[in-house]
Short mmCIF file of C-alpha atoms and ligand atoms in Angstrom, two decimals:
data_model
loop_
_atom_site.label_atom_id
_atom_site.label_comp_id
_atom_site.label_asym_id
_atom_site.label_seq_id
_atom_site.Cartn_x
_atom_site.Cartn_y
_atom_site.Cartn_z
CA MET A 1 -8.67 11.65 -32.51
CA SER A 2 -5.74 10.44 -30.41
CA LYS A 3 -4.30 7.08 -31.48
CA PRO A 4 -5.52 4.18 -29.34
CA ILE A 5 -3.09 3.24 -26.59
CA HIS A 6 -1.94 -0.31 -26.02
CA PHE A 7 -0.30 -1.71 -22.95
CA PRO A 8 2.19 -4.62 -23.15
CA PRO A 9 0.41 -7.84 -24.19
CA ASP A 10 0.73 -9.54 -20.78
CA PHE A 11 0.05 -6.43 -18.70
CA LEU A 12 -1.40 -7.44 -15.34
CA TRP A 13 -4.64 -5.58 -14.63
CA GLY A 14 -6.04 -6.07 -11.14
CA SER A 15 -7.31 -4.53 -7.96
CA ALA A 16 -6.06 -4.25 -4.40
CA THR A 17 -7.39 -4.49 -0.85
CA SER A 18 -6.05 -5.23 2.61
CA ALA A 19 -7.14 -7.60 5.36
CA TYR A 20 -8.23 -5.26 8.13
CA GLN A 21 -9.98 -2.93 5.70
CA ILE A 22 -12.31 -5.51 4.16
CA GLU A 23 -12.36 -8.86 5.97
CA GLY A 24 -14.27 -8.24 9.20
CA ALA A 25 -14.33 -11.01 11.83
CA PRO A 26 -10.77 -10.11 12.93
CA LEU A 27 -10.88 -12.49 15.88
CA ALA A 28 -12.72 -15.37 14.23
CA ASP A 29 -11.51 -18.98 14.34
CA GLY A 30 -8.61 -18.51 16.72
CA ALA A 31 -7.19 -15.29 15.33
CA GLY A 32 -5.39 -13.01 17.78
CA HIS A 33 -5.78 -9.30 18.36
CA SER A 34 -3.86 -6.90 16.16
CA ILE A 35 -2.82 -3.33 16.85
CA TRP A 36 -5.82 -2.31 14.71
CA THR A 37 -8.43 -4.26 16.66
CA ARG A 38 -7.03 -2.53 19.73
CA PHE A 39 -6.82 0.90 18.08
CA ALA A 40 -10.38 0.63 16.74
CA ALA A 41 -11.64 -0.25 20.24
CA THR A 42 -10.04 2.93 21.63
CA PRO A 43 -12.61 5.75 21.63
CA GLY A 44 -11.81 8.58 19.24
CA LYS A 45 -9.21 6.76 17.16
CA ILE A 46 -11.43 5.98 14.16
CA ALA A 47 -13.95 8.44 12.76
CA ASN A 48 -17.60 7.88 13.69
CA GLY A 49 -16.55 5.00 15.97
CA ASP A 50 -16.13 2.79 12.87
CA THR A 51 -14.23 -0.47 13.27
CA GLY A 52 -13.07 -3.42 11.18
CA ASP A 53 -15.31 -5.79 13.17
CA ILE A 54 -17.52 -6.32 10.07
CA ALA A 55 -16.10 -4.04 7.33
CA CYS A 56 -17.03 -5.67 3.98
CA ASP A 57 -17.58 -9.08 5.65
CA HIS A 58 -15.10 -10.49 3.14
CA TYR A 59 -14.16 -13.19 5.63
CA HIS A 60 -17.56 -14.75 4.85
CA ARG A 61 -18.20 -13.29 1.35
CA TRP A 62 -14.83 -14.12 -0.24
CA ARG A 63 -16.39 -16.44 -2.84
CA GLU A 64 -18.90 -13.74 -3.91
CA ASP A 65 -16.09 -11.20 -4.10
CA VAL A 66 -13.94 -13.46 -6.29
CA ALA A 67 -16.97 -13.89 -8.57
CA LEU A 68 -17.23 -10.08 -8.68
CA MET A 69 -13.56 -9.85 -9.72
CA ARG A 70 -14.22 -12.48 -12.38
CA SER A 71 -17.21 -10.50 -13.68
CA LEU A 72 -14.93 -7.49 -14.11
CA GLY A 73 -12.40 -9.65 -15.94
CA LEU A 74 -9.59 -8.91 -13.48
CA LYS A 75 -6.30 -10.73 -14.13
CA ALA A 76 -4.89 -10.26 -10.62
CA TYR A 77 -5.93 -9.53 -7.07
CA ARG A 78 -3.64 -7.98 -4.49
CA PHE A 79 -4.63 -8.78 -0.91
CA SER A 80 -2.91 -8.95 2.45
CA VAL A 81 -2.77 -11.69 5.05
CA SER A 82 -3.57 -10.87 8.66
CA TRP A 83 -0.48 -11.99 10.57
CA SER A 84 -2.53 -12.62 13.70
CA ARG A 85 -4.87 -15.02 11.89
CA ILE A 86 -1.82 -17.15 11.03
CA LEU A 87 0.15 -16.71 14.28
CA PRO A 88 -2.29 -15.42 16.91
CA GLN A 89 0.59 -14.58 19.24
CA GLY A 90 2.74 -13.32 16.38
CA THR A 91 5.19 -16.19 16.88
CA GLY A 92 4.84 -19.82 17.83
CA ALA A 93 1.87 -22.04 17.03
CA VAL A 94 0.24 -21.76 13.60
CA ASN A 95 -3.54 -21.29 13.59
CA GLU A 96 -4.63 -23.77 10.90
CA ALA A 97 -8.05 -22.08 10.58
CA GLY A 98 -6.27 -18.91 9.53
CA ILE A 99 -4.25 -20.79 6.94
CA ALA A 100 -7.46 -22.45 5.72
CA PHE A 101 -9.19 -19.11 5.09
CA TYR A 102 -6.42 -17.81 2.86
CA GLU A 103 -5.99 -21.20 1.17
CA LYS A 104 -9.67 -21.15 0.14
CA LEU A 105 -9.30 -17.60 -1.17
CA ILE A 106 -6.11 -18.38 -3.12
CA ASP A 107 -7.55 -21.55 -4.65
CA GLU A 108 -10.77 -19.73 -5.63
CA LEU A 109 -8.75 -16.98 -7.30
CA LEU A 110 -6.71 -19.52 -9.24
CA ALA A 111 -9.85 -21.43 -10.24
CA ASN A 112 -11.16 -18.17 -11.72
CA GLY A 113 -7.97 -17.38 -13.60
CA ILE A 114 -6.99 -14.55 -11.24
CA GLU A 115 -3.35 -14.17 -10.12
CA PRO A 116 -3.11 -13.93 -6.31
CA MET A 117 -0.64 -11.23 -5.19
CA LEU A 118 -0.03 -11.65 -1.47
CA THR A 119 1.14 -8.88 0.87
CA LEU A 120 2.63 -10.24 4.08
CA TYR A 121 2.19 -7.04 6.07
CA HIS A 122 -0.41 -4.33 5.52
CA TRP A 123 -0.22 -2.61 8.93
CA ASP A 124 -2.07 -5.05 11.23
CA LEU A 125 0.74 -6.13 13.57
CA PRO A 126 -0.22 -8.83 16.11
CA ALA A 127 -0.98 -7.09 19.41
CA ALA A 128 1.07 -9.71 21.25
CA LEU A 129 4.16 -8.53 19.37
CA ASP A 130 3.37 -4.89 20.04
CA ASP A 131 3.38 -5.85 23.71
CA ARG A 132 6.97 -7.04 23.14
CA GLY A 133 8.00 -3.74 21.51
CA GLY A 134 6.65 -4.42 18.05
CA TRP A 135 8.55 -2.55 15.33
CA LEU A 136 10.74 -1.01 18.05
CA ASN A 137 12.20 -4.39 19.01
CA PRO A 138 15.08 -5.48 16.71
CA ALA A 139 13.92 -9.08 17.18
CA ILE A 140 10.94 -8.32 14.95
CA ALA A 141 13.07 -9.00 11.89
CA ASP A 142 13.25 -12.64 12.99
CA TRP A 143 9.60 -12.75 14.03
CA PHE A 144 8.57 -11.44 10.60
CA ALA A 145 10.88 -13.81 8.76
CA ASP A 146 9.44 -16.78 10.70
CA TYR A 147 5.88 -15.66 9.85
CA ALA A 148 6.85 -15.21 6.19
CA ARG A 149 8.39 -18.69 6.14
CA VAL A 150 5.09 -20.25 7.22
CA LEU A 151 3.27 -18.63 4.30
CA PHE A 152 6.06 -19.30 1.79
CA GLU A 153 6.03 -22.99 2.72
CA ARG A 154 2.23 -23.25 2.50
CA PHE A 155 1.44 -21.14 -0.54
CA ASP A 156 4.49 -20.56 -2.76
CA GLY A 157 3.71 -21.89 -6.20
CA ARG A 158 0.03 -21.03 -5.92
CA VAL A 159 1.12 -17.55 -4.93
CA CYS A 160 3.82 -16.39 -7.35
CA PHE A 161 3.83 -12.71 -6.42
CA TRP A 162 4.90 -11.91 -2.87
CA THR A 163 5.18 -8.52 -1.22
CA THR A 164 6.90 -8.17 2.13
CA LEU A 165 5.61 -4.79 3.34
CA ASN A 166 3.00 -2.31 2.23
CA GLU A 167 4.06 1.34 2.60
CA PRO A 168 6.62 1.24 5.45
CA TRP A 169 6.60 5.05 5.41
CA VAL A 170 2.94 5.18 6.47
CA VAL A 171 3.52 2.56 9.18
CA THR A 172 6.30 4.74 10.61
CA ASP A 173 4.99 8.26 10.01
CA GLY A 174 1.41 7.42 11.01
CA GLY A 175 2.09 4.93 13.78
CA TYR A 176 5.25 6.25 15.45
CA LEU A 177 5.94 9.90 14.49
CA HIS A 178 2.61 11.71 14.17
CA GLY A 179 0.30 9.08 15.67
CA PRO A 180 -3.02 9.03 13.72
CA LEU A 181 -2.54 5.31 12.92
CA ALA A 182 -1.98 2.27 15.13
CA PRO A 183 -0.19 1.93 17.47
CA GLY A 184 -0.61 5.73 17.82
CA HIS A 185 2.83 6.80 19.06
CA ARG A 186 4.19 10.33 18.59
CA ASN A 187 7.91 10.06 19.19
CA LEU A 188 10.84 11.48 17.22
CA TYR A 189 13.21 8.82 18.59
CA GLU A 190 10.92 5.86 17.93
CA ALA A 191 10.14 6.66 14.30
CA PRO A 192 13.63 6.02 12.85
CA ILE A 193 13.94 2.80 14.88
CA ALA A 194 10.57 1.47 13.69
CA SER A 195 11.39 2.43 10.12
CA HIS A 196 14.79 0.75 10.20
CA ASN A 197 13.37 -2.43 11.74
CA LEU A 198 10.67 -2.54 9.05
CA LEU A 199 13.44 -2.53 6.44
CA ARG A 200 15.43 -5.15 8.35
CA ALA A 201 12.34 -7.33 8.55
CA HIS A 202 11.77 -6.85 4.82
CA GLY A 203 15.32 -7.99 4.11
CA ALA A 204 15.07 -10.95 6.47
CA ALA A 205 11.89 -12.15 4.74
CA VAL A 206 13.43 -11.80 1.28
CA LYS A 207 16.46 -13.78 2.49
CA VAL A 208 14.17 -16.62 3.63
CA TYR A 209 12.36 -16.49 0.31
CA ARG A 210 15.64 -16.92 -1.56
CA GLU A 211 16.18 -20.14 0.44
CA ILE A 212 12.79 -21.72 -0.25
CA GLY A 213 10.82 -19.62 -2.74
CA LYS A 214 10.71 -20.15 -6.49
CA HIS A 215 8.83 -17.13 -7.77
CA ARG A 216 8.82 -13.35 -7.25
CA ILE A 217 9.13 -11.12 -4.22
CA GLY A 218 9.25 -7.37 -3.83
CA LEU A 219 8.43 -4.36 -1.70
CA VAL A 220 5.58 -1.87 -2.04
CA VAL A 221 6.30 1.77 -1.25
CA ASN A 222 4.09 4.83 -1.47
CA ILE A 223 5.71 7.54 -3.55
CA GLU A 224 4.50 11.12 -3.46
CA PRO A 225 6.66 13.22 -5.82
CA LYS A 226 7.69 16.55 -4.33
CA TYR A 227 7.74 19.80 -6.30
CA PRO A 228 9.08 23.13 -4.92
CA ALA A 229 6.54 25.90 -4.43
CA SER A 230 9.14 28.39 -5.68
CA ASP A 231 12.79 28.52 -6.74
CA GLU A 232 13.68 30.10 -3.41
CA PRO A 233 16.63 28.17 -1.89
CA GLN A 234 14.70 27.38 1.29
CA ASP A 235 11.77 25.95 -0.67
CA ILE A 236 14.16 23.86 -2.76
CA ALA A 237 15.79 22.59 0.43
CA ALA A 238 12.40 21.85 1.98
CA THR A 239 11.41 19.86 -1.11
CA ARG A 240 14.63 17.89 -0.89
CA ARG A 241 13.97 17.06 2.78
CA ALA A 242 10.39 15.98 2.01
CA ASP A 243 11.54 13.73 -0.85
CA ALA A 244 14.25 12.16 1.29
CA TYR A 245 11.88 11.57 4.20
CA MET A 246 8.91 10.14 2.31
CA ASN A 247 10.31 8.59 -0.82
CA ARG A 248 14.06 7.92 -0.61
CA GLN A 249 14.05 6.79 3.06
CA TYR A 250 13.07 3.31 1.83
CA LEU A 251 14.32 3.08 -1.75
CA ASP A 252 17.86 4.34 -1.09
CA PRO A 253 18.70 1.74 1.59
CA VAL A 254 17.14 -1.08 -0.47
CA PHE A 255 18.82 -0.16 -3.75
CA HIS A 256 21.81 2.00 -2.77
CA GLY A 257 22.78 0.63 0.67
CA HIS A 258 22.44 3.86 2.65
CA TYR A 259 19.93 6.42 3.86
CA PRO A 260 19.63 9.89 2.32
CA ALA A 261 21.82 12.35 4.21
CA GLU A 262 18.81 14.61 4.81
CA LEU A 263 17.43 12.19 7.42
CA LYS A 264 20.21 13.02 9.87
CA GLU A 265 19.42 16.71 9.19
CA ILE A 266 15.71 16.13 9.92
CA PHE A 267 16.01 13.87 12.98
CA GLY A 268 19.27 15.25 14.45
CA ALA A 269 20.18 13.47 17.69
CA ALA A 270 17.20 11.13 17.19
CA TRP A 271 18.92 9.61 14.13
CA PRO A 272 21.10 6.64 15.17
CA ASP A 273 24.33 5.48 13.53
CA TRP A 274 23.12 2.26 11.94
CA PRO A 275 25.32 -0.86 11.86
CA ARG A 276 26.81 -1.35 8.37
CA GLU A 277 25.72 -5.01 8.30
CA ASP A 278 22.08 -3.96 8.51
CA PHE A 279 22.31 -2.59 4.96
CA ASP A 280 23.58 -5.94 3.70
CA LEU A 281 20.36 -7.45 5.08
CA ILE A 282 18.11 -4.62 3.84
CA GLY A 283 19.62 -4.62 0.35
CA GLN A 284 18.45 -8.11 -0.71
CA LYS A 285 17.90 -8.26 -4.48
CA LEU A 286 14.23 -7.84 -5.45
CA ASP A 287 12.31 -9.21 -8.41
CA TYR A 288 10.13 -6.11 -8.73
CA ILE A 289 9.18 -2.90 -6.98
CA GLY A 290 5.58 -2.01 -6.19
CA ILE A 291 4.67 1.68 -6.20
CA ASN A 292 1.52 3.18 -4.75
CA TYR A 293 0.68 6.58 -6.24
CA TYR A 294 -2.14 8.90 -5.23
CA THR A 295 -0.97 12.48 -5.48
CA ARG A 296 1.94 14.87 -5.46
CA SER A 297 3.01 17.51 -2.95
CA VAL A 298 4.05 21.10 -3.65
CA CYS A 299 6.46 22.01 -0.87
CA ARG A 300 7.56 25.20 0.85
CA HIS A 301 9.76 25.84 3.87
CA GLU A 302 7.76 26.17 7.08
CA GLU A 303 9.91 26.70 10.17
CA THR A 304 7.14 25.76 12.58
CA ASN A 305 6.24 22.40 11.04
CA TRP A 306 7.71 19.54 13.16
CA PRO A 307 10.07 17.87 12.40
CA LEU A 308 10.55 18.39 8.63
CA LYS A 309 9.98 22.19 8.51
CA VAL A 310 7.98 21.63 5.32
CA ALA A 311 4.43 22.66 4.45
CA ALA A 312 2.37 21.42 1.50
CA VAL A 313 0.83 24.13 -0.65
CA ARG A 314 -2.77 23.14 -1.34
CA GLN A 315 -3.55 22.85 -5.06
CA THR A 316 -6.70 23.29 -7.09
CA GLN A 317 -8.55 20.15 -8.24
CA SER A 318 -8.44 17.82 -5.28
CA THR A 319 -10.08 14.56 -4.37
CA HIS A 320 -12.31 14.39 -1.28
CA MET A 321 -9.48 12.97 0.82
CA GLU A 322 -9.11 14.58 4.25
CA THR A 323 -6.00 16.48 3.22
CA GLY A 324 -7.37 17.23 -0.26
CA TRP A 325 -5.13 15.07 -2.41
CA GLU A 326 -4.60 16.88 -5.71
CA VAL A 327 -5.56 15.03 -8.89
CA PHE A 328 -2.16 15.15 -10.64
CA PRO A 329 -1.67 12.33 -13.14
CA GLN A 330 1.62 13.81 -14.38
CA GLY A 331 2.99 12.94 -10.96
CA LEU A 332 2.43 9.26 -11.70
CA THR A 333 4.44 9.49 -14.92
CA ASP A 334 7.15 11.51 -13.17
CA THR A 335 7.31 9.03 -10.29
CA LEU A 336 7.78 6.02 -12.55
CA VAL A 337 10.32 7.71 -14.81
CA GLU A 338 12.26 9.02 -11.79
CA PHE A 339 12.33 5.57 -10.18
CA ARG A 340 13.94 4.15 -13.32
CA ARG A 341 16.43 7.04 -13.51
CA ARG A 342 17.47 6.75 -9.87
CA TYR A 343 17.23 2.98 -9.20
CA GLY A 344 17.45 1.25 -12.57
CA ASP A 345 15.38 -1.00 -14.79
CA LEU A 346 13.68 -3.25 -12.25
CA PRO A 347 10.18 -4.41 -13.23
CA VAL A 348 7.58 -2.06 -11.74
CA TYR A 349 3.98 -2.65 -10.69
CA VAL A 350 1.66 0.15 -9.67
CA MET A 351 0.18 -1.67 -6.70
CA GLU A 352 -2.26 1.06 -5.68
CA ASN A 353 -3.78 4.03 -7.46
CA GLY A 354 -7.24 5.44 -6.96
CA SER A 355 -9.28 8.27 -5.54
CA THR A 356 -12.00 9.06 -3.09
CA PHE A 357 -14.91 11.24 -4.04
CA TYR A 358 -18.32 11.47 -2.53
CA ASP A 359 -20.31 9.00 -4.61
CA PRO A 360 -23.90 10.19 -5.24
CA PRO A 361 -26.49 7.76 -3.93
CA ASN A 362 -27.80 5.11 -6.30
CA ALA A 363 -29.29 6.98 -9.27
CA GLU A 364 -32.90 6.19 -10.16
CA ASP A 365 -31.51 3.88 -12.87
CA GLY A 366 -29.97 1.72 -10.12
CA GLN A 367 -26.46 2.47 -11.33
CA MET A 368 -23.87 4.06 -9.06
CA HIS A 369 -22.48 6.97 -11.04
CA ASP A 370 -19.01 8.24 -10.00
CA PRO A 371 -17.95 10.63 -12.78
CA LEU A 372 -15.08 12.19 -10.82
CA ARG A 373 -13.50 8.81 -10.14
CA VAL A 374 -14.04 7.79 -13.79
CA ASP A 375 -12.26 10.95 -14.95
CA CYS A 376 -9.43 10.44 -12.47
CA LEU A 377 -8.97 6.79 -13.49
CA LYS A 378 -8.80 7.65 -17.21
CA LYS A 379 -6.20 10.39 -16.61
CA ASN A 380 -4.07 8.15 -14.42
CA LEU A 381 -4.13 5.32 -16.95
CA HIS A 382 -2.99 7.69 -19.69
CA ALA A 383 -0.20 8.84 -17.37
CA LEU A 384 0.71 5.20 -16.79
CA HIS A 385 1.03 4.63 -20.53
CA ALA A 386 3.17 7.74 -20.89
CA ALA A 387 5.66 6.18 -18.48
CA ILE A 388 5.79 3.00 -20.55
CA GLU A 389 6.45 5.09 -23.66
CA GLN A 390 9.35 6.69 -21.77
CA GLY A 391 10.93 3.29 -21.19
CA VAL A 392 9.63 2.24 -17.78
CA ASP A 393 9.34 -1.56 -17.48
CA LEU A 394 5.79 -1.36 -16.15
CA ARG A 395 4.24 -4.81 -15.72
CA GLY A 396 0.90 -4.21 -14.04
CA TYR A 397 -1.63 -1.95 -12.33
CA MET A 398 -3.82 -2.62 -9.31
CA VAL A 399 -6.63 -0.14 -8.83
CA TRP A 400 -7.30 0.87 -5.24
CA SER A 401 -9.69 -0.40 -4.31
CA LEU A 402 -11.93 -3.25 -5.41
CA LEU A 403 -14.46 -2.39 -2.68
CA ASP A 404 -15.35 0.62 -0.58
CA ASN A 405 -13.72 -0.25 2.72
CA LEU A 406 -12.44 0.98 6.09
CA GLU A 407 -10.14 3.88 5.32
CA TRP A 408 -8.19 3.34 8.55
CA SER A 409 -8.69 6.20 11.02
CA LEU A 410 -10.98 7.99 8.55
CA GLY A 411 -13.50 5.19 8.80
CA PHE A 412 -15.95 4.15 6.07
CA ALA A 413 -16.78 7.69 4.94
CA LYS A 414 -13.81 7.86 2.55
CA ARG A 415 -14.84 5.54 -0.26
CA PHE A 416 -12.06 4.41 -2.64
CA GLY A 417 -13.86 1.45 -4.17
CA ILE A 418 -14.75 0.96 -7.82
CA VAL A 419 -17.51 -1.19 -6.33
CA HIS A 420 -19.91 0.42 -3.88
CA VAL A 421 -20.58 -1.39 -0.61
CA ASN A 422 -23.78 -0.82 1.35
CA PHE A 423 -22.38 -1.48 4.80
CA GLU A 424 -25.85 -2.16 6.23
CA THR A 425 -26.81 -4.81 3.71
CA GLN A 426 -23.32 -5.71 2.39
CA GLN A 427 -24.71 -5.32 -1.12
CA ARG A 428 -21.97 -4.76 -3.70
CA THR A 429 -22.82 -2.44 -6.66
CA PRO A 430 -20.23 -1.86 -9.42
CA LYS A 431 -19.82 1.88 -10.00
CA ASP A 432 -19.32 3.42 -13.44
CA SER A 433 -15.59 3.32 -12.65
CA ALA A 434 -15.80 -0.48 -12.34
CA LEU A 435 -17.56 -0.73 -15.69
CA LEU A 436 -14.88 1.46 -17.26
CA TYR A 437 -12.11 -0.59 -15.65
CA ALA A 438 -13.66 -3.80 -16.98
CA GLN A 439 -13.49 -2.32 -20.50
CA VAL A 440 -9.89 -1.25 -19.94
CA VAL A 441 -8.94 -4.77 -18.87
CA ALA A 442 -10.83 -6.38 -21.75
CA SER A 443 -9.24 -4.07 -24.35
CA ASN A 444 -5.81 -3.88 -22.64
CA GLY A 445 -6.23 -0.13 -22.51
CA ALA A 446 -7.27 0.39 -26.15
CA CYS A 447 -10.67 1.78 -25.07
CA LEU A 448 -9.04 4.77 -23.31
N1 8P2 B 1 -5.37 6.76 2.00
N2 8P2 B 1 -5.64 5.97 1.35
C1 8P2 B 1 -5.98 4.96 0.47
C2 8P2 B 1 -4.98 3.77 0.57
C3 8P2 B 1 -5.18 2.98 1.86
O1 8P2 B 1 -6.53 2.58 2.00
C4 8P2 B 1 -4.27 1.76 1.76
O2 8P2 B 1 -4.49 0.84 2.82
C5 8P2 B 1 -2.80 2.19 1.80
O3 8P2 B 1 -2.00 1.12 1.33
C6 8P2 B 1 -2.53 3.45 0.97
O4 8P2 B 1 -2.91 4.63 1.54
C7 8P2 B 1 -3.56 4.26 0.47
#
């Protein structure tokens, strides 16, 4: 019998979602278009013609969903604000109805003893700003800082956990280099510019927060640890390139004041010489780092793969994600321990971790059984605890996701929720994984 595991006494157990994936009604009450309302309206961009027009109808069911979180005993809820609900044109006049929606949500969370954790940007850029160059326009750092200021002024104090960006790597790689995500560009020269401006915008928002904020602000990055497929020099080099491109491209500038050298190697002439002062802006001190972990990647050299010349070697037990994400809990431990080794003892929150498996239909007992997700959750939580035992200052864990939702260009078919959503009836049904998670929260991990 393994000894029961205990997490730190004030460990923050919660769940995570994002605006466009769950809210629906993206244009309600004066909101403006975003690059995702546009992308979803473009035939062929989202599987099965799915859109965020309704999604989980959270815009109308927010009170019910907070009650659901309360029933699971959650201590925190990580959500994002849709920039174009607050500033329909991305800059300029504030849409008070947009403020009102998030104010109701925040106050309801607080009334139910749930810590609101607010993400300023989770991919849904106002379309009006995309028309002005979006993340390719250096002015976006100021636009983002002005948007952040509005929310800081309205909500700081009720919101004590702020995140500037969610997964800048996905925004860049998906939206500007390879193109499966909004705004759907495929351009070697644009990707580094968008990525750099995301980091500048992050720094500009943190700078504003230091002027007027009184609580905590950080950045959320997705980390996918890279392991060489062999000890061949070219596989080792490929692994180094993949790590630099996906993981260190954001953490090195924020914490070390420069990009990894491999990026110039990868992008060649498409990699600009960045102004030194940009790194002073990007390197604003953070109160915590948020890490999203899903899987690892085993890398080999592949000359034909553009532009990294890296291929991922498919592994055995995988989730039902499009690219077959391997279930590899050790990667979560390794990621957290490596962050501490490379960047120091900053408080860490796992801001997303979860899995997608085909959930069998409601069993005759009316319960939604999801044994694969239950198994994956248990293994990941043990891996989390292993990191704490190795000295990582881990403060909290947000399971992705509270609800089945719109998995971006993969549509509604990829279900990550611990709560099942019937998208015809909007009925929410806690899965076995939700019941397990409720026990984990109640026992602070001792039930594992
Ligand atoms: N894919 N996948 C699931 C999940 C996605 O739904 C989130 O919006 C992203 O922050 C991150 O990619 C992770």
